[in-house]
mmCIF file of C-alpha atoms in Angstrom:
data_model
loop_
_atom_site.group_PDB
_atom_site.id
_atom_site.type_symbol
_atom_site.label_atom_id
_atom_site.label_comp_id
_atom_site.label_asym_id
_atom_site.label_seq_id
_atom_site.Cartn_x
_atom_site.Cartn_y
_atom_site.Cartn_z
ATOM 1 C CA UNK A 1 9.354 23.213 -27.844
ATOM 2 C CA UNK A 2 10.702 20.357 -25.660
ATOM 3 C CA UNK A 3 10.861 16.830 -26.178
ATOM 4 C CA UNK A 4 8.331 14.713 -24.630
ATOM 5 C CA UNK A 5 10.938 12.719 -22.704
ATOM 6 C CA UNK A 6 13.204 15.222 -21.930
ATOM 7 C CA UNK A 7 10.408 17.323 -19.823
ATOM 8 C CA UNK A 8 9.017 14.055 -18.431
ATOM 9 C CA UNK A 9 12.983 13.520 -17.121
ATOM 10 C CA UNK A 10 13.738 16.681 -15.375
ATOM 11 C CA UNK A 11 13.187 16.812 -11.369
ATOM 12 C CA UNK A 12 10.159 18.451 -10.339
ATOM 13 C CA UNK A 13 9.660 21.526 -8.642
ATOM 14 C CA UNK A 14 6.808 20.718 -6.390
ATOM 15 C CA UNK A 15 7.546 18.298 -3.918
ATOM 16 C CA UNK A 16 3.764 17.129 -4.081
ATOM 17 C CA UNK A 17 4.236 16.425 -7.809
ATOM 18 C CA UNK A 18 7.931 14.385 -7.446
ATOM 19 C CA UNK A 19 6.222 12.484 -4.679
ATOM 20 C CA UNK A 20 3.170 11.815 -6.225
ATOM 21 C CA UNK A 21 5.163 10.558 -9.450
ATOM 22 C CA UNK A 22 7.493 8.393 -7.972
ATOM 23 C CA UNK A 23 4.225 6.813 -5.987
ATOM 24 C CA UNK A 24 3.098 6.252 -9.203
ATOM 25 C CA UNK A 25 5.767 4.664 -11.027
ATOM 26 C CA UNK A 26 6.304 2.619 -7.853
ATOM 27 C CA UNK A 27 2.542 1.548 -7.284
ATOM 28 C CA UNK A 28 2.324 0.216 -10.760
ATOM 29 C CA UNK A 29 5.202 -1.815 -10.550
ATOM 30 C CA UNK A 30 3.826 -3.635 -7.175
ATOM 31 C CA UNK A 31 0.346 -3.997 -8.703
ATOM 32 C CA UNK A 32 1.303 -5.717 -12.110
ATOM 33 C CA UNK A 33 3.336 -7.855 -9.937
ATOM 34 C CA UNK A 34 0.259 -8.439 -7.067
ATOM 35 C CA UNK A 35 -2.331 -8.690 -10.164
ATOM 36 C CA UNK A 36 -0.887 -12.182 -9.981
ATOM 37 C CA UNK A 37 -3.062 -12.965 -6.639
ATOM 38 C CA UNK A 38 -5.868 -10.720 -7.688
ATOM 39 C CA UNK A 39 -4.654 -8.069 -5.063
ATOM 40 C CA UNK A 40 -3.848 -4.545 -5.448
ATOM 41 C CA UNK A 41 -1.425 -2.420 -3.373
ATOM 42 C CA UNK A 42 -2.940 -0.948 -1.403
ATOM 43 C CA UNK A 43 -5.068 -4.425 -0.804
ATOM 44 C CA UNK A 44 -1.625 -5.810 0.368
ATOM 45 C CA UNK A 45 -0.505 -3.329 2.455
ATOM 46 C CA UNK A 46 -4.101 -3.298 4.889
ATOM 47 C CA UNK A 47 -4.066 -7.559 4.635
ATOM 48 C CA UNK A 48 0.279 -6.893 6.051
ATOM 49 C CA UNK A 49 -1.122 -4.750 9.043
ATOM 50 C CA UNK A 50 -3.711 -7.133 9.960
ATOM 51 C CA UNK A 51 -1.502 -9.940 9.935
ATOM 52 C CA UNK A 52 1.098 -7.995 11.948
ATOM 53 C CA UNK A 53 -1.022 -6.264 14.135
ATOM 54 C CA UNK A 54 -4.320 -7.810 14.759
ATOM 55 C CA UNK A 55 -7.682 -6.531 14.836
ATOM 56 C CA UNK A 56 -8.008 -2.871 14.221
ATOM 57 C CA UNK A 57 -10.504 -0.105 14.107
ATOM 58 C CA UNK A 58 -11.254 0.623 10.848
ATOM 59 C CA UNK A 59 -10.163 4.670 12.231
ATOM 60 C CA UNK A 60 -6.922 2.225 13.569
ATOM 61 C CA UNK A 61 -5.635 0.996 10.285
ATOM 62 C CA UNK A 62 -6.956 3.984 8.513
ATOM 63 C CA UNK A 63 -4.184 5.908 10.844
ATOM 64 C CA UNK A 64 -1.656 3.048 10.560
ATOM 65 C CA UNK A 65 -1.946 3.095 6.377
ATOM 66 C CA UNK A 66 -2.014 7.330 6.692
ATOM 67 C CA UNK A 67 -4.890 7.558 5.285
ATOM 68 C CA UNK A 68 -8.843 9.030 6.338
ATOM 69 C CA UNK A 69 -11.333 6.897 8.135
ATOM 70 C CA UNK A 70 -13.593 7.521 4.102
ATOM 71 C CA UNK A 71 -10.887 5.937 2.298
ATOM 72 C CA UNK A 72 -10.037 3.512 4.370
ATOM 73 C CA UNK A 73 -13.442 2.090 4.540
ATOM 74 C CA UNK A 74 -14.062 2.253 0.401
ATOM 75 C CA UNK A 75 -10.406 0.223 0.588
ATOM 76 C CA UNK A 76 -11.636 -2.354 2.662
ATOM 77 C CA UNK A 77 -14.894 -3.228 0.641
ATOM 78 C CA UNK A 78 -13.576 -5.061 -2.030
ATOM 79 C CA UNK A 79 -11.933 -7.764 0.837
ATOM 80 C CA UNK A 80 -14.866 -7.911 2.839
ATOM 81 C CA UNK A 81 -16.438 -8.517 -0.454
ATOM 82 C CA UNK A 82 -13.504 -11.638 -1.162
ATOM 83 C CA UNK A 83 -14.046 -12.240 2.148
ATOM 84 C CA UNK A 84 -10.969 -11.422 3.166
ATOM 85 C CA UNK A 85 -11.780 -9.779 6.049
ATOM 86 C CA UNK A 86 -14.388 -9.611 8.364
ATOM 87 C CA UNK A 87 -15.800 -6.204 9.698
ATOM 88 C CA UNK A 88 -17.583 -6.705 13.240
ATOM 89 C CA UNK A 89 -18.989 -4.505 15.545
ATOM 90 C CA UNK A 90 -16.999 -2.603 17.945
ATOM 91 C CA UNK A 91 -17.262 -1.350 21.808
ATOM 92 C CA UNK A 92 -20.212 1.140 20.367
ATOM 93 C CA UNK A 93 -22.188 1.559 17.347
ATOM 94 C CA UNK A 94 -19.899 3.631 15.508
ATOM 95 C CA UNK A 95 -17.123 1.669 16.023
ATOM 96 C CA UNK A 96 -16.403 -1.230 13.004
ATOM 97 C CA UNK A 97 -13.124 -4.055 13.706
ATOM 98 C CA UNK A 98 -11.762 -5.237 10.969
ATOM 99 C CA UNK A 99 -9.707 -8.994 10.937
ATOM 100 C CA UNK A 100 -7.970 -11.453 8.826
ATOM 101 C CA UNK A 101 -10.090 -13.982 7.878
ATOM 102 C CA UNK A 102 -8.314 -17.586 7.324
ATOM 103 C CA UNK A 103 -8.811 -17.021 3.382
ATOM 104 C CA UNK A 104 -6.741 -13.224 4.020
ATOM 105 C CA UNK A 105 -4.072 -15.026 5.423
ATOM 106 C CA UNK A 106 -4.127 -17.905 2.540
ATOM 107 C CA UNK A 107 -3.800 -15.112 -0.309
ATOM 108 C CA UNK A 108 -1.513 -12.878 2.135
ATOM 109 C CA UNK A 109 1.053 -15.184 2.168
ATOM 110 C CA UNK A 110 0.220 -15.718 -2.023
ATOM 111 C CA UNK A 111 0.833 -12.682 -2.505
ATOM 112 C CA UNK A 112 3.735 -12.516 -0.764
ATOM 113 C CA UNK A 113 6.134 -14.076 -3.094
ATOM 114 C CA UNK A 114 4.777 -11.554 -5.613
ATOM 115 C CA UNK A 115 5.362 -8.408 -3.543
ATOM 116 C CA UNK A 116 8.996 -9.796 -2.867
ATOM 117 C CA UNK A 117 9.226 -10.050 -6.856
ATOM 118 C CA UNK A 118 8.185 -6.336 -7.073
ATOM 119 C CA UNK A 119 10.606 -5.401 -4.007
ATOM 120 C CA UNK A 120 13.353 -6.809 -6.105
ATOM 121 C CA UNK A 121 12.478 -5.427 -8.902
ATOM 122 C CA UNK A 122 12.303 -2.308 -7.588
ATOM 123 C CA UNK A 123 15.842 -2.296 -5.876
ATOM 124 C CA UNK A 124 17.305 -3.487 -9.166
ATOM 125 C CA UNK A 125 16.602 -0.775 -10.609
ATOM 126 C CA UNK A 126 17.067 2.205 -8.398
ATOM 127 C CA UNK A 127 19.518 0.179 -5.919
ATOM 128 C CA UNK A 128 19.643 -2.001 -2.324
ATOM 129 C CA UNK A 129 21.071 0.808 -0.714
ATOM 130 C CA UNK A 130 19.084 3.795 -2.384
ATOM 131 C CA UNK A 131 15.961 2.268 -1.441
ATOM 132 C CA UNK A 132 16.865 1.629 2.276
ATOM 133 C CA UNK A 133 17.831 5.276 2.370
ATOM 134 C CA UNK A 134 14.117 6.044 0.615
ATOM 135 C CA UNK A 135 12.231 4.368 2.846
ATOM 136 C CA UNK A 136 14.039 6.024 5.765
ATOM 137 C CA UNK A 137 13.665 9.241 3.850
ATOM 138 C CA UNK A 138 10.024 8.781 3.458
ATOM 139 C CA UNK A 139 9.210 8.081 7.159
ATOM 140 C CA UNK A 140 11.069 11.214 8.231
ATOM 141 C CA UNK A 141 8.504 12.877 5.865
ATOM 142 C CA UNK A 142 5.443 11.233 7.311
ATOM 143 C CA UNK A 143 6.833 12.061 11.055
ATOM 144 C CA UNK A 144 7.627 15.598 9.969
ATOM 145 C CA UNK A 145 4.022 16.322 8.207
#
């Protein structure tokens, strides 16, 4: 029988599984460092796109994040809720905008400082240039899929 550590060491053979590990490991990192400013992740990522881009769709930033419309809209709760951001009607009745709201940007740029703490963090340990190729890596994937 195998060693705990040693098995939890060796490179997976399903790309779904080395993926979903590493997004793991790497999610938990950001979040103990975003817990800071009461955001999660994920949180940070959708309040980034709104800043960058501007109103969206919620089926928008749901395709911008790669996620579905479902999870997306679960995601977003918790800021509306914080107020956040603001969901308004769209062009029709199924359609639903999301925005920054003035108190989004305030804990946006918060949580900034935090999520640059994680970014180092994270390229301390696995290295500057390893993690520009990884992110370059990583979009190929997304393109390719």
């Amino acid at each position: 029988m195998q060693n705990k550590t040693t098995t939890a060491l060796e490179p997976a053979l399903c790309n779904c599984l080395a993926l979903r590990q590493a997004a793991r490991q790497a999610t938990q990192l950001y979040d103990r460092h975003l817990s800071a400013v009461g955001l999660r992740t994920t949180q940070y990522s959708i309040l980034v796109k709104l800043s960058r881009l501007g109103p969206q769709t919620i089926n928008e930033l749901a395709g911008q994040m790669v996620m579905d419309r479902t999870t997306m809209g679960r995601a977003i709760l918790p800021l509306q809720r914080e107020q956040l951001v603001e969901i308004d009607a769209g062009k029709d009745a199924r359609t639903r905008i999301v925005r920054l709201t003035p108190a989004g940007e305030t804990r946006l740029k918060a949580a900034a400082i935090h999520w640059k703490d994680a970014q180092k963090q994270f390229e301390t340990a696995y290295g500057t240039a390893e993690s520009t190729r990884l992110r370059t890596t990583l979009a190929e994937v997304v393109a390719a899929l």
